[in-house]
Short mmCIF file of C-alpha atoms in Angstrom, two decimals:
data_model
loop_
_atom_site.label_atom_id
_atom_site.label_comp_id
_atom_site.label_asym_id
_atom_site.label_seq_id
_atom_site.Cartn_x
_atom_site.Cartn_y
_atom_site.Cartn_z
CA UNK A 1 -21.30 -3.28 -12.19
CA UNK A 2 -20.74 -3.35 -8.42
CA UNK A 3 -20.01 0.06 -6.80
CA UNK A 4 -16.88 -1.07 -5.00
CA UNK A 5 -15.57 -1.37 -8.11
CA UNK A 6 -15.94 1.34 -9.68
CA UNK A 7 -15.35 3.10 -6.81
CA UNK A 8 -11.63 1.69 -7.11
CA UNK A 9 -11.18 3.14 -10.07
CA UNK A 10 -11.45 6.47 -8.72
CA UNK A 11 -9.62 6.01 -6.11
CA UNK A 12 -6.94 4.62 -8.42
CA UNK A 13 -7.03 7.74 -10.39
CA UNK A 14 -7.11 10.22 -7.92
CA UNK A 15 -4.43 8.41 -5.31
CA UNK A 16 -2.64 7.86 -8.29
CA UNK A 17 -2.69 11.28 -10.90
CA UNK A 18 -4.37 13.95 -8.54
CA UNK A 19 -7.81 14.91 -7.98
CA UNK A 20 -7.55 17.13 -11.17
CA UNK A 21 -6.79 14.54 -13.50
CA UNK A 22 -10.23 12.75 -12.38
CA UNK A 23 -11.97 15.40 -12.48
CA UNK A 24 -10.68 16.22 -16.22
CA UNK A 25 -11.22 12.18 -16.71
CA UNK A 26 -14.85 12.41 -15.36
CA UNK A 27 -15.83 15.36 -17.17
CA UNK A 28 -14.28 13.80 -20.32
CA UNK A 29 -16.37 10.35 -19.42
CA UNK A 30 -19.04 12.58 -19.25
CA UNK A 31 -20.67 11.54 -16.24
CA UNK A 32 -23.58 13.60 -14.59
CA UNK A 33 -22.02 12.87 -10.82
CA UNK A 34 -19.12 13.74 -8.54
CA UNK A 35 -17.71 10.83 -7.49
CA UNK A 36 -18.73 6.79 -7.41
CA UNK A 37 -21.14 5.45 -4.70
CA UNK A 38 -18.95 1.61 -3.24
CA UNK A 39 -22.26 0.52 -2.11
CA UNK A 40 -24.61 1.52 -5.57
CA UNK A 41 -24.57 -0.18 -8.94
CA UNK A 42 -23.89 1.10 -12.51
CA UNK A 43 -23.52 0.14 -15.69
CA UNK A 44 -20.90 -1.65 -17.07
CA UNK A 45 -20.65 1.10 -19.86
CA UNK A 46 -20.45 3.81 -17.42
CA UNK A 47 -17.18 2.63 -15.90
CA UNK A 48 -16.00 1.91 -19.65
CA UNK A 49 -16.38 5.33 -20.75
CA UNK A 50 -14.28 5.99 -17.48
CA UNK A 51 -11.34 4.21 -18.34
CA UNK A 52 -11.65 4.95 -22.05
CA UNK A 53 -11.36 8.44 -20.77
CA UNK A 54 -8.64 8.06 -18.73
CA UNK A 55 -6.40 5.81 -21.47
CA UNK A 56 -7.18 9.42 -23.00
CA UNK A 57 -6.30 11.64 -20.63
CA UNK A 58 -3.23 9.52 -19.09
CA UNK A 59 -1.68 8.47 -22.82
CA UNK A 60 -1.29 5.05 -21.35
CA UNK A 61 -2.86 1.39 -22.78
CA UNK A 62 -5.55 0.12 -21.28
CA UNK A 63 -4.30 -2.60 -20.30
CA UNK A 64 -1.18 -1.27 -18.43
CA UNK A 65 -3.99 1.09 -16.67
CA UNK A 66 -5.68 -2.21 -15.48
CA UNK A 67 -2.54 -3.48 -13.95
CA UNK A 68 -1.30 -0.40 -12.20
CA UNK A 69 -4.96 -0.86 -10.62
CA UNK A 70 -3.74 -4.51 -9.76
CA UNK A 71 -0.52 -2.64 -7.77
CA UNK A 72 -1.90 -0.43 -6.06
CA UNK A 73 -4.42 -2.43 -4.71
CA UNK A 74 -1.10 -4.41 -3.15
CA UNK A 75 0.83 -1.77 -2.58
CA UNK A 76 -0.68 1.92 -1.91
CA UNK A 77 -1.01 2.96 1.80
CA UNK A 78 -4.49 3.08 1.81
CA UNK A 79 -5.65 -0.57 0.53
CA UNK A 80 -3.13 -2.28 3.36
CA UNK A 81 -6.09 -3.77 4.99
CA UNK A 82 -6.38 -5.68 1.37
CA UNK A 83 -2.79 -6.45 1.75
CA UNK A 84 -2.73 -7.80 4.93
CA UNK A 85 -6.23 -10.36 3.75
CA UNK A 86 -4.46 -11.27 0.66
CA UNK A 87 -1.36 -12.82 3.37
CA UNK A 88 -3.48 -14.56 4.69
CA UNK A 89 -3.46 -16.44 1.48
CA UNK A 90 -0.72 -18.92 2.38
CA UNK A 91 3.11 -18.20 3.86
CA UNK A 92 4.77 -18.10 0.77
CA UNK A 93 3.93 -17.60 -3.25
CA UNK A 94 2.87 -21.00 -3.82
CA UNK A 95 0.88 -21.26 -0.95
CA UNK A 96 -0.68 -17.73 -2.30
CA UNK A 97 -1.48 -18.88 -5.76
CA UNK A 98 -3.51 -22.13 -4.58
CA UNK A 99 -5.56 -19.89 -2.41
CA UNK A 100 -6.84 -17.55 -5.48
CA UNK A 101 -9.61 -19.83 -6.23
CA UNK A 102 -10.92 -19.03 -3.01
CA UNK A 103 -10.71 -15.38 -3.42
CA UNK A 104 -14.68 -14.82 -5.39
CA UNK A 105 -16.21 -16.36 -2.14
CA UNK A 106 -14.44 -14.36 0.38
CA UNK A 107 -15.13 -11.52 -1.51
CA UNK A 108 -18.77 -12.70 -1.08
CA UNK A 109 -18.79 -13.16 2.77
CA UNK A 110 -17.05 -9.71 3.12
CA UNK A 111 -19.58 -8.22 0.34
CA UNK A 112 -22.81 -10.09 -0.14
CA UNK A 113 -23.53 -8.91 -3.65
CA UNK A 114 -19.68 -8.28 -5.06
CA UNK A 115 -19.32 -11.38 -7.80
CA UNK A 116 -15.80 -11.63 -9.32
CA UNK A 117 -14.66 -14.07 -11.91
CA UNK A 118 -14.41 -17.41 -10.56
CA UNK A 119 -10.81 -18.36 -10.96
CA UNK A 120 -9.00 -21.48 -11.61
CA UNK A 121 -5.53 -22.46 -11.04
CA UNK A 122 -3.58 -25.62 -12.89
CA UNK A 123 -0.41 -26.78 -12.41
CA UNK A 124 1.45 -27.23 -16.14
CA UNK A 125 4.78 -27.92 -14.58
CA UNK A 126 6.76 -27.54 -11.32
CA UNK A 127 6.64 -23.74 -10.50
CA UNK A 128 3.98 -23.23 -14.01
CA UNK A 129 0.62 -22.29 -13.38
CA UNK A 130 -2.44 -21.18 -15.72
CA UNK A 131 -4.52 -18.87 -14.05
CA UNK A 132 -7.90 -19.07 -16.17
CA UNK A 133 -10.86 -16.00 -15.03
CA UNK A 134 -13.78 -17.97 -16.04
CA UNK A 135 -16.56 -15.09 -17.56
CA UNK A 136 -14.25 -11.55 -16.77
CA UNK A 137 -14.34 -11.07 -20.42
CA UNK A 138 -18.67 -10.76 -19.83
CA UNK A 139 -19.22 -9.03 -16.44
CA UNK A 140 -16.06 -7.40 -15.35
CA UNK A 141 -13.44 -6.59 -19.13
CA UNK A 142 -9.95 -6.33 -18.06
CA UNK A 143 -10.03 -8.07 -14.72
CA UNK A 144 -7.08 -10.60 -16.13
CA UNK A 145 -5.00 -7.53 -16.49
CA UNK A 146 -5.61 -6.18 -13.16
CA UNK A 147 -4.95 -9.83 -12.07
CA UNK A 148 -1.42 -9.92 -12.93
CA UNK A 149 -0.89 -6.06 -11.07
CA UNK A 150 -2.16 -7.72 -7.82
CA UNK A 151 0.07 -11.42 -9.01
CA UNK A 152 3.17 -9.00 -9.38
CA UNK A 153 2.74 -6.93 -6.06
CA UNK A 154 2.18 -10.08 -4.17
CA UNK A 155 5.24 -11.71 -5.11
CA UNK A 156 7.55 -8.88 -4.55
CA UNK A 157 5.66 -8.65 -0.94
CA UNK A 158 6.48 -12.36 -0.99
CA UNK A 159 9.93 -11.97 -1.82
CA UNK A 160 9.13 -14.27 -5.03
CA UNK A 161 10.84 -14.50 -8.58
CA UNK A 162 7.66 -14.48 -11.00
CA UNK A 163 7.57 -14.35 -14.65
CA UNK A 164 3.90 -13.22 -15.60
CA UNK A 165 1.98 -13.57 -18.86
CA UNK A 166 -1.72 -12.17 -20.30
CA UNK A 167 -2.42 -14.65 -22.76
CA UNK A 168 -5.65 -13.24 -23.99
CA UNK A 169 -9.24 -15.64 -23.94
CA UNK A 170 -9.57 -19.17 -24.56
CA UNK A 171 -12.81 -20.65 -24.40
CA UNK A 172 -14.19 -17.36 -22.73
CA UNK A 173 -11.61 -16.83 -19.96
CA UNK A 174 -8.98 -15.04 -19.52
CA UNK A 175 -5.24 -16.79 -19.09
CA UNK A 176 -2.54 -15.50 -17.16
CA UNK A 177 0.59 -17.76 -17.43
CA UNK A 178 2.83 -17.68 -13.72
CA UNK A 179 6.42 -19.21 -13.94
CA UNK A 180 7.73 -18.93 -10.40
CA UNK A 181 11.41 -18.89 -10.58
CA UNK A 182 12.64 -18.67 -6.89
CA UNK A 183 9.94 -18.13 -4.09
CA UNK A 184 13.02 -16.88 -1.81
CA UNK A 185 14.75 -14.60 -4.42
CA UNK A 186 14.75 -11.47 -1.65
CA UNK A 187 13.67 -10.17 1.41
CA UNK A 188 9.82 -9.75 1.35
CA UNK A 189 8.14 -6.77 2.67
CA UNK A 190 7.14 -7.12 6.67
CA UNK A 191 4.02 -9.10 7.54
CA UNK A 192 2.88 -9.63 11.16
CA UNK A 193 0.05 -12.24 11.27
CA UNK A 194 -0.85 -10.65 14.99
CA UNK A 195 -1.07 -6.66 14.03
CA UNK A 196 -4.10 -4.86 14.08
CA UNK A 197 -5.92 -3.42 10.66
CA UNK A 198 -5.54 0.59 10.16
CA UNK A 199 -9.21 2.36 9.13
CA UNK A 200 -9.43 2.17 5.69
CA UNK A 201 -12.08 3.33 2.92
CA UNK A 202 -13.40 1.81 0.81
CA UNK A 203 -11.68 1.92 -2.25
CA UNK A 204 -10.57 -1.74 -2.91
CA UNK A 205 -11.96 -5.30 -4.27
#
């Protein structure tokens, strides 16, 4: 598994519960290292015991864990450079959600060897979409959950009314079910096309 990504889960952790609680995850993970490497790779089982550990430590499911990650991706201070690219998506939710299937390749040009799930988007019905992530359930478990975390901090940045749904796997991907209700429901959150990026780590897809 790429580095960057388990690299956000740290960051996640600590941002998120305090530098003890990963530490006390870690340790419980039982990990011979300090602290992730973005730009190294490890296995997938590695970053498993990780979040096994922290469903632990935290008393929380795993998959609500996976979609807090999702959030605060959106939504946490130090990931608005992610913010600000995800935007660029399209000026409204709709526009947003038909720009996700290019999300795996601009991952790609920004990070040469980061592979997410290639996603597709269908239209059911006006304002229903299927979101299938074609082989997350193989190479990166969980990434529909932290799916609809970024999906719901996107349309509140949006302004949007979104009902979202995990669905499980069918036929090997995972489904996330988006019923937009309103895409002008409130106020969105500021967004200047023009502004310049703040440094940032790197602790984000």
């Amino acid at each position: 598994m790429h580095g960057l990504i388990a690299r956000t889960l740290q960051c996640f952790l600590q941002d998120t519960y305090g530098q003890t609680a990963w530490q006390e995850i870690a340790h419980n993970a039982d990990i011979d290292f300090a602290d992730f490497e973005a730009m190294l790779d490890y296995e997938t089982r590695v970053v498993e015991q990780v979040l096994d550990a922290a469903v632990t430590r935290l008393d929380k499911p795993r998959e609500a864990i996976l979609e807090d990650i999702g959030t605060y991706l959106i939504t946490h201070p130090n990931n608005e450079g992610l913010r600000r690219l995800m935007r660029y998506g399209g000026v409204d939710f709709i526009d947003f959600l038909h720009s996700l299937e290019d999300l795996p390749g601009r991952a790609r040009l920004a990070v040469a060897d980061l592979d997410l799930p290639e996603l597709e988007l269908t239209d059911s019905s006006p304002g229903q979409f299927l979101l299938s992530c074609h082989g997350s359930l193989r190479d990166l478990p969980g990434f529909g959950h932290v799916l609809v975390g970024v999906l719901r901090a996107m349309a509140d940045d949006y302004g949007a009314l979104v009902i979202l749904d995990h669905r499980g796997a069918l036929d090997g991907a995972e489904i996330v079910d988006i019923t937009v209700v309103e895409t002008d429901f409130a106020e969105g959150r500021d967004f200047d096309l023009g502004a310049a990026l703040p440094a940032r780590r790197s602790s984000a897809l």
